[in-house]
GROMACS .gro file of C-alpha atoms in nm:
model
  370
    1UNK     CA    1  -5.862   3.489   5.347
    2UNK     CA    2  -5.495   3.521   5.294
    3UNK     CA    3  -5.553   3.635   4.957
    4UNK     CA    4  -5.795   3.908   5.046
    5UNK     CA    5  -5.581   4.032   5.319
    6UNK     CA    6  -5.281   4.056   5.064
    7UNK     CA    7  -5.496   4.261   4.816
    8UNK     CA    8  -5.606   4.492   5.083
    9UNK     CA    9  -5.250   4.583   5.165
   10UNK     CA   10  -5.169   4.622   4.810
   11UNK     CA   11  -5.444   4.878   4.761
   12UNK     CA   12  -5.346   5.057   5.084
   13UNK     CA   13  -4.994   5.110   4.965
   14UNK     CA   14  -5.136   5.224   4.626
   15UNK     CA   15  -5.362   5.480   4.799
   16UNK     CA   16  -5.100   5.599   5.021
   17UNK     CA   17  -4.869   5.667   4.725
   18UNK     CA   18  -5.120   5.890   4.525
   19UNK     CA   19  -5.033   6.268   4.525
   20UNK     CA   20  -5.347   6.492   4.643
   21UNK     CA   21  -5.465   6.769   4.434
   22UNK     CA   22  -5.275   7.089   4.475
   23UNK     CA   23  -5.605   7.302   4.498
   24UNK     CA   24  -5.635   7.350   4.869
   25UNK     CA   25  -6.028   7.310   4.862
   26UNK     CA   26  -5.996   6.983   4.669
   27UNK     CA   27  -6.100   6.720   4.939
   28UNK     CA   28  -6.121   6.402   4.730
   29UNK     CA   29  -5.930   6.464   4.411
   30UNK     CA   30  -5.613   6.293   4.328
   31UNK     CA   31  -5.360   6.485   4.144
   32UNK     CA   32  -5.325   6.339   3.797
   33UNK     CA   33  -5.220   6.646   3.596
   34UNK     CA   34  -4.876   6.813   3.659
   35UNK     CA   35  -4.834   7.191   3.553
   36UNK     CA   36  -4.459   7.234   3.442
   37UNK     CA   37  -4.496   7.598   3.512
   38UNK     CA   38  -4.577   7.592   3.886
   39UNK     CA   39  -4.467   7.228   3.938
   40UNK     CA   40  -4.792   7.144   4.112
   41UNK     CA   41  -5.030   6.839   4.030
   42UNK     CA   42  -5.414   6.904   4.008
   43UNK     CA   43  -5.709   6.666   3.945
   44UNK     CA   44  -5.905   6.674   3.629
   45UNK     CA   45  -6.156   6.932   3.738
   46UNK     CA   46  -5.904   7.181   3.910
   47UNK     CA   47  -5.649   7.128   3.640
   48UNK     CA   48  -5.906   7.296   3.387
   49UNK     CA   49  -5.954   7.567   3.639
   50UNK     CA   50  -5.579   7.630   3.690
   51UNK     CA   51  -5.557   7.647   3.301
   52UNK     CA   52  -5.834   7.903   3.293
   53UNK     CA   53  -5.653   8.124   3.549
   54UNK     CA   54  -5.347   8.105   3.337
   55UNK     CA   55  -5.538   8.201   3.025
   56UNK     CA   56  -5.675   8.504   3.206
   57UNK     CA   57  -5.344   8.625   3.334
   58UNK     CA   58  -5.225   8.588   2.966
   59UNK     CA   59  -5.504   8.807   2.853
   60UNK     CA   60  -5.411   9.070   3.097
   61UNK     CA   61  -5.055   9.070   2.978
   62UNK     CA   62  -5.156   9.094   2.612
   63UNK     CA   63  -5.392   9.387   2.678
   64UNK     CA   64  -5.123   9.567   2.881
   65UNK     CA   65  -4.893   9.502   2.580
   66UNK     CA   66  -5.128   9.646   2.339
   67UNK     CA   67  -5.176   9.961   2.543
   68UNK     CA   68  -4.793  10.007   2.593
   69UNK     CA   69  -4.752   9.943   2.222
   70UNK     CA   70  -5.018  10.195   2.154
   71UNK     CA   71  -4.835  10.460   2.354
   72UNK     CA   72  -4.512  10.365   2.188
   73UNK     CA   73  -4.633  10.406   1.848
   74UNK     CA   74  -4.813  10.738   1.925
   75UNK     CA   75  -4.518  10.881   2.107
   76UNK     CA   76  -4.386  11.109   1.843
   77UNK     CA   77  -4.724  11.282   1.799
   78UNK     CA   78  -4.923  11.249   2.108
   79UNK     CA   79  -4.698  11.227   2.396
   80UNK     CA   80  -4.751  11.505   2.673
   81UNK     CA   81  -4.402  11.628   2.737
   82UNK     CA   82  -4.483  11.777   3.037
   83UNK     CA   83  -4.613  11.449   3.209
   84UNK     CA   84  -4.338  11.214   3.143
   85UNK     CA   85  -4.126  11.133   3.452
   86UNK     CA   86  -3.787  11.187   3.304
   87UNK     CA   87  -3.896  11.524   3.140
   88UNK     CA   88  -4.027  11.611   3.476
   89UNK     CA   89  -3.675  11.567   3.619
   90UNK     CA   90  -3.542  11.781   3.333
   91UNK     CA   91  -3.786  12.059   3.412
   92UNK     CA   92  -3.720  12.052   3.769
   93UNK     CA   93  -3.341  12.087   3.678
   94UNK     CA   94  -3.415  12.375   3.434
   95UNK     CA   95  -3.593  12.579   3.695
   96UNK     CA   96  -3.313  12.509   3.940
   97UNK     CA   97  -3.062  12.604   3.676
   98UNK     CA   98  -3.240  12.936   3.597
   99UNK     CA   99  -3.252  13.020   3.964
  100UNK     CA  100  -2.886  12.944   4.008
  101UNK     CA  101  -2.790  13.120   3.690
  102UNK     CA  102  -2.986  13.432   3.783
  103UNK     CA  103  -2.845  13.433   4.126
  104UNK     CA  104  -2.473  13.396   3.976
  105UNK     CA  105  -2.551  13.681   3.727
  106UNK     CA  106  -2.691  13.907   4.017
  107UNK     CA  107  -2.385  13.833   4.244
  108UNK     CA  108  -2.149  13.881   3.979
  109UNK     CA  109  -2.323  14.222   3.864
  110UNK     CA  110  -2.293  14.335   4.213
  111UNK     CA  111  -1.937  14.247   4.278
  112UNK     CA  112  -1.845  14.413   3.947
  113UNK     CA  113  -2.032  14.751   4.030
  114UNK     CA  114  -1.871  14.747   4.371
  115UNK     CA  115  -1.513  14.667   4.223
  116UNK     CA  116  -1.575  14.949   3.950
  117UNK     CA  117  -1.673  15.186   4.233
  118UNK     CA  118  -1.342  15.114   4.433
  119UNK     CA  119  -1.158  15.126   4.103
  120UNK     CA  120  -1.290  15.469   4.018
  121UNK     CA  121  -1.233  15.587   4.379
  122UNK     CA  122  -0.869  15.494   4.365
  123UNK     CA  123  -0.849  15.649   4.012
  124UNK     CA  124  -0.982  15.987   4.138
  125UNK     CA  125  -0.716  15.964   4.405
  126UNK     CA  126  -0.448  15.908   4.132
  127UNK     CA  127  -0.592  16.208   3.906
  128UNK     CA  128  -0.564  16.434   4.217
  129UNK     CA  129  -0.197  16.309   4.278
  130UNK     CA  130  -0.133  16.376   3.924
  131UNK     CA  131  -0.258  16.729   3.923
  132UNK     CA  132  -0.084  16.790   4.238
  133UNK     CA  133   0.249  16.665   4.066
  134UNK     CA  134   0.178  16.897   3.751
  135UNK     CA  135   0.040  17.223   3.930
  136UNK     CA  136   0.371  17.355   4.074
  137UNK     CA  137   0.540  17.305   3.750
  138UNK     CA  138   0.241  17.466   3.581
  139UNK     CA  139   0.223  17.759   3.794
  140UNK     CA  140   0.592  17.834   3.779
  141UNK     CA  141   0.624  17.749   3.421
  142UNK     CA  142   0.912  17.512   3.508
  143UNK     CA  143   0.867  17.206   3.277
  144UNK     CA  144   1.029  17.041   2.976
  145UNK     CA  145   0.915  16.780   2.713
  146UNK     CA  146   1.020  16.490   2.942
  147UNK     CA  147   0.781  16.610   3.203
  148UNK     CA  148   0.498  16.637   2.947
  149UNK     CA  149   0.557  16.287   2.826
  150UNK     CA  150   0.556  16.132   3.182
  151UNK     CA  151   0.245  16.311   3.261
  152UNK     CA  152   0.063  16.205   2.929
  153UNK     CA  153   0.180  15.849   3.003
  154UNK     CA  154   0.021  15.885   3.363
  155UNK     CA  155  -0.293  16.029   3.215
  156UNK     CA  156  -0.330  15.762   2.949
  157UNK     CA  157  -0.284  15.488   3.203
  158UNK     CA  158  -0.554  15.617   3.410
  159UNK     CA  159  -0.789  15.651   3.122
  160UNK     CA  160  -0.713  15.287   3.014
  161UNK     CA  161  -0.793  15.164   3.372
  162UNK     CA  162  -1.104  15.363   3.373
  163UNK     CA  163  -1.243  15.200   3.041
  164UNK     CA  164  -1.106  14.838   3.109
  165UNK     CA  165  -0.979  14.802   3.469
  166UNK     CA  166  -0.697  14.532   3.469
  167UNK     CA  167  -0.754  14.441   3.822
  168UNK     CA  168  -1.094  14.313   3.754
  169UNK     CA  169  -1.168  14.005   3.559
  170UNK     CA  170  -1.458  13.759   3.495
  171UNK     CA  171  -1.427  13.392   3.489
  172UNK     CA  172  -1.696  13.151   3.395
  173UNK     CA  173  -1.748  12.794   3.438
  174UNK     CA  174  -2.058  12.668   3.239
  175UNK     CA  175  -2.014  12.306   3.393
  176UNK     CA  176  -2.068  12.439   3.748
  177UNK     CA  177  -2.389  12.604   3.865
  178UNK     CA  178  -2.234  12.717   4.200
  179UNK     CA  179  -1.938  12.898   4.018
  180UNK     CA  180  -2.098  12.983   3.691
  181UNK     CA  181  -1.969  13.330   3.717
  182UNK     CA  182  -1.676  13.434   3.927
  183UNK     CA  183  -1.558  13.801   3.946
  184UNK     CA  184  -1.186  13.843   4.059
  185UNK     CA  185  -1.104  14.181   4.190
  186UNK     CA  186  -0.743  14.261   4.303
  187UNK     CA  187  -0.650  14.591   4.475
  188UNK     CA  188  -0.494  14.850   4.270
  189UNK     CA  189  -0.155  14.972   4.379
  190UNK     CA  190  -0.146  15.343   4.332
  191UNK     CA  191   0.161  15.511   4.184
  192UNK     CA  192   0.403  15.666   4.440
  193UNK     CA  193   0.353  16.033   4.422
  194UNK     CA  194   0.651  16.271   4.360
  195UNK     CA  195   0.770  16.406   4.694
  196UNK     CA  196   0.676  16.775   4.689
  197UNK     CA  197   0.852  17.028   4.891
  198UNK     CA  198   0.654  17.332   4.977
  199UNK     CA  199   0.858  17.627   4.855
  200UNK     CA  200   0.841  17.998   4.871
  201UNK     CA  201   0.900  18.135   4.536
  202UNK     CA  202   0.874  18.468   4.358
  203UNK     CA  203   0.601  18.394   4.100
  204UNK     CA  204   0.608  18.534   3.734
  205UNK     CA  205   0.271  18.668   3.742
  206UNK     CA  206   0.096  18.902   3.488
  207UNK     CA  207  -0.242  19.067   3.478
  208UNK     CA  208  -0.488  18.936   3.230
  209UNK     CA  209  -0.867  18.984   3.283
  210UNK     CA  210  -1.011  19.308   3.397
  211UNK     CA  211  -1.338  19.493   3.460
  212UNK     CA  212  -1.398  19.861   3.418
  213UNK     CA  213  -1.193  20.117   3.285
  214UNK     CA  214  -0.859  19.960   3.302
  215UNK     CA  215  -0.568  19.934   3.050
  216UNK     CA  216  -0.304  19.659   3.060
  217UNK     CA  217   0.031  19.740   2.935
  218UNK     CA  218   0.392  19.608   2.915
  219UNK     CA  219   0.279  19.237   2.861
  220UNK     CA  220   0.048  19.242   3.159
  221UNK     CA  221   0.289  19.392   3.415
  222UNK     CA  222   0.138  19.744   3.427
  223UNK     CA  223  -0.220  19.844   3.491
  224UNK     CA  224  -0.369  20.193   3.459
  225UNK     CA  225  -0.712  20.321   3.562
  226UNK     CA  226  -0.827  20.499   3.260
  227UNK     CA  227  -1.173  20.633   3.351
  228UNK     CA  228  -1.277  20.998   3.325
  229UNK     CA  229  -1.409  20.992   3.692
  230UNK     CA  230  -1.342  20.806   3.992
  231UNK     CA  231  -1.510  20.463   3.990
  232UNK     CA  232  -1.390  20.105   4.075
  233UNK     CA  233  -1.214  19.902   3.818
  234UNK     CA  234  -1.045  19.574   3.876
  235UNK     CA  235  -0.787  19.342   3.707
  236UNK     CA  236  -0.700  18.975   3.781
  237UNK     CA  237  -0.392  18.776   3.780
  238UNK     CA  238  -0.343  18.525   3.514
  239UNK     CA  239  -0.202  18.229   3.730
  240UNK     CA  240  -0.403  18.027   3.978
  241UNK     CA  241  -0.279  17.897   4.300
  242UNK     CA  242  -0.363  17.581   4.489
  243UNK     CA  243  -0.028  17.463   4.646
  244UNK     CA  244   0.281  17.587   4.807
  245UNK     CA  245   0.376  17.949   4.874
  246UNK     CA  246   0.407  18.221   4.613
  247UNK     CA  247   0.552  18.567   4.647
  248UNK     CA  248   0.416  18.853   4.402
  249UNK     CA  249   0.602  19.199   4.438
  250UNK     CA  250   0.382  19.480   4.338
  251UNK     CA  251   0.486  19.856   4.303
  252UNK     CA  252   0.229  20.143   4.369
  253UNK     CA  253   0.342  20.364   4.087
  254UNK     CA  254   0.076  20.620   4.157
  255UNK     CA  255  -0.222  20.643   4.404
  256UNK     CA  256  -0.397  20.975   4.429
  257UNK     CA  257  -0.351  21.127   4.758
  258UNK     CA  258  -0.233  20.802   4.882
  259UNK     CA  259  -0.605  20.730   4.931
  260UNK     CA  260  -0.726  20.372   4.833
  261UNK     CA  261  -0.620  20.068   4.639
  262UNK     CA  262  -0.718  19.711   4.692
  263UNK     CA  263  -0.462  19.429   4.679
  264UNK     CA  264  -0.548  19.059   4.763
  265UNK     CA  265  -0.701  18.746   4.628
  266UNK     CA  266  -1.034  18.582   4.492
  267UNK     CA  267  -1.145  18.246   4.422
  268UNK     CA  268  -1.128  18.165   4.055
  269UNK     CA  269  -1.463  18.005   4.083
  270UNK     CA  270  -1.629  18.337   4.136
  271UNK     CA  271  -1.719  18.560   3.840
  272UNK     CA  272  -1.495  18.888   3.788
  273UNK     CA  273  -1.637  19.213   3.923
  274UNK     CA  274  -1.553  19.582   3.865
  275UNK     CA  275  -1.506  19.588   4.236
  276UNK     CA  276  -1.295  19.280   4.322
  277UNK     CA  277  -1.285  19.384   4.698
  278UNK     CA  278  -1.660  19.332   4.715
  279UNK     CA  279  -1.659  18.967   4.570
  280UNK     CA  280  -1.768  18.732   4.850
  281UNK     CA  281  -1.447  18.535   4.820
  282UNK     CA  282  -1.223  18.838   4.850
  283UNK     CA  283  -0.945  18.861   5.095
  284UNK     CA  284  -0.692  19.135   5.114
  285UNK     CA  285  -0.586  19.487   5.221
  286UNK     CA  286  -0.642  19.842   5.105
  287UNK     CA  287  -0.344  20.050   5.049
  288UNK     CA  288  -0.448  20.372   5.197
  289UNK     CA  289  -0.359  20.662   5.414
  290UNK     CA  290  -0.342  20.567   5.778
  291UNK     CA  291  -0.671  20.760   5.851
  292UNK     CA  292  -0.874  20.487   5.695
  293UNK     CA  293  -0.688  20.138   5.684
  294UNK     CA  294  -0.908  19.870   5.576
  295UNK     CA  295  -0.907  19.483   5.573
  296UNK     CA  296  -1.134  19.280   5.356
  297UNK     CA  297  -1.269  18.942   5.452
  298UNK     CA  298  -1.522  18.747   5.232
  299UNK     CA  299  -1.588  19.087   5.049
  300UNK     CA  300  -1.659  19.273   5.360
  301UNK     CA  301  -1.490  19.571   5.461
  302UNK     CA  302  -1.356  19.566   5.815
  303UNK     CA  303  -1.161  19.821   6.030
  304UNK     CA  304  -0.804  19.735   5.988
  305UNK     CA  305  -0.694  19.843   6.330
  306UNK     CA  306  -0.884  19.533   6.469
  307UNK     CA  307  -0.647  19.319   6.249
  308UNK     CA  308  -0.317  19.510   6.338
  309UNK     CA  309  -0.314  19.667   6.002
  310UNK     CA  310  -0.219  20.064   6.003
  311UNK     CA  311  -0.250  20.121   5.632
  312UNK     CA  312   0.115  20.238   5.586
  313UNK     CA  313   0.127  20.210   5.202
  314UNK     CA  314   0.180  20.486   4.991
  315UNK     CA  315   0.295  20.597   4.628
  316UNK     CA  316   0.617  20.423   4.515
  317UNK     CA  317   0.616  20.153   4.789
  318UNK     CA  318   0.693  19.799   4.691
  319UNK     CA  319   0.485  19.558   4.884
  320UNK     CA  320   0.501  19.195   4.851
  321UNK     CA  321   0.163  18.977   4.839
  322UNK     CA  322   0.243  18.617   4.990
  323UNK     CA  323  -0.004  18.340   4.914
  324UNK     CA  324   0.050  18.045   5.146
  325UNK     CA  325  -0.180  17.786   5.016
  326UNK     CA  326  -0.057  17.500   5.241
  327UNK     CA  327  -0.152  17.707   5.565
  328UNK     CA  328  -0.435  17.882   5.381
  329UNK     CA  329  -0.347  18.230   5.463
  330UNK     CA  330  -0.218  18.543   5.282
  331UNK     CA  331   0.032  18.797   5.408
  332UNK     CA  332   0.133  19.144   5.297
  333UNK     CA  333   0.480  19.282   5.349
  334UNK     CA  334   0.579  19.643   5.305
  335UNK     CA  335   0.935  19.660   5.187
  336UNK     CA  336   0.986  20.010   5.305
  337UNK     CA  337   0.869  19.966   5.656
  338UNK     CA  338   0.928  19.581   5.680
  339UNK     CA  339   0.582  19.572   5.836
  340UNK     CA  340   0.414  19.247   5.782
  341UNK     CA  341   0.040  19.165   5.799
  342UNK     CA  342  -0.152  18.838   5.785
  343UNK     CA  343  -0.510  18.712   5.713
  344UNK     CA  344  -0.633  18.364   5.757
  345UNK     CA  345  -0.841  18.248   5.468
  346UNK     CA  346  -1.155  18.045   5.498
  347UNK     CA  347  -1.119  17.800   5.227
  348UNK     CA  348  -1.489  17.724   5.235
  349UNK     CA  349  -1.568  18.090   5.129
  350UNK     CA  350  -1.264  18.115   4.910
  351UNK     CA  351  -1.194  17.773   4.755
  352UNK     CA  352  -0.895  17.707   4.554
  353UNK     CA  353  -0.770  17.786   4.299
  354UNK     CA  354  -0.686  18.138   4.404
  355UNK     CA  355  -0.591  18.441   4.195
  356UNK     CA  356  -0.461  18.772   4.272
  357UNK     CA  357  -0.701  19.087   4.238
  358UNK     CA  358  -0.625  19.458   4.228
  359UNK     CA  359  -0.904  19.720   4.239
  360UNK     CA  360  -0.827  20.095   4.143
  361UNK     CA  361  -1.069  20.377   4.216
  362UNK     CA  362  -0.894  20.692   4.104
  363UNK     CA  363  -0.861  20.793   3.750
  364UNK     CA  364  -0.467  20.766   3.655
  365UNK     CA  365  -0.383  20.545   3.949
  366UNK     CA  366  -0.104  20.282   3.843
  367UNK     CA  367   0.022  19.936   3.982
  368UNK     CA  368   0.307  19.747   3.856
  369UNK     CA  369   0.410  19.393   3.890
  370UNK     CA  370   0.786  19.382   3.955
   0.00000   0.00000   0.00000
């Protein structure tokens, strides 16, 4: 009896020391096969099933391997370059870069065009300042070689700045999409114009172009009506006037019956005419007997008495025609009587440059620049 009890105890201890099968649905199996991979113990039946599961997983791995290997081996010839994830990233970057590049180009082009417009506007001002500097010396023939060299340098500088402005430059940074193109424009500093004092000067004028029966003699100082009958004939001064005040003394050498000679100005932009007084830009007076004093405004004959003009000009009188470009008016002074007459000039109707004009009507009438 004691021996049986001892055996049962030993058997109980042995049963208690056995490891059950790791398969959770196995109710009676004892774990006898240990898996080194997952470190679990299975009964004989479930050990075989566990092995089959591992074999299936290995088959899946091998199949995936074969698929990938096939893709790798056919990459050079069959890969779709539009489907790879990395290539998709590059495509997106390319589209973004194109947009940024086009944006940078458009902005740079717009800035350059605006800078060129501003630069040309400033150069236009400099051109006008240059001609304002030149014109007084040109009209008075008061210049020397050093003046010509200075003006040539200024003109060459303007030409260079027009073709390739030094105050505009383009910088590019290919490593930066945001700052790929950068337009740098700095303000131009215009040259300081030469101070110009408005002067009243006696201008060395001469007659040049004429229309009708006119003869010009004595190097352009004397004009004579050469027609066989009474008709309009006009002569025009050689010089152009845009600035300052200029005095042109004129002598009435001969005026038949002290009747009519027109003396005044016209705009050089209007074509010459046999009757200068009828040109739409004409302003001036008719040297005439007091019975018919006339003033001419924009080529229209007006009653001189309405403009305080009494026509006190006759043969052998020396009169002075004064062109005041600054105040846009002309004056006529009779040296014999000291009478002075004045007309305001509408610059829209008679734009600069001005030139003097004389119209003779009677055959043999003569006018001289003195």
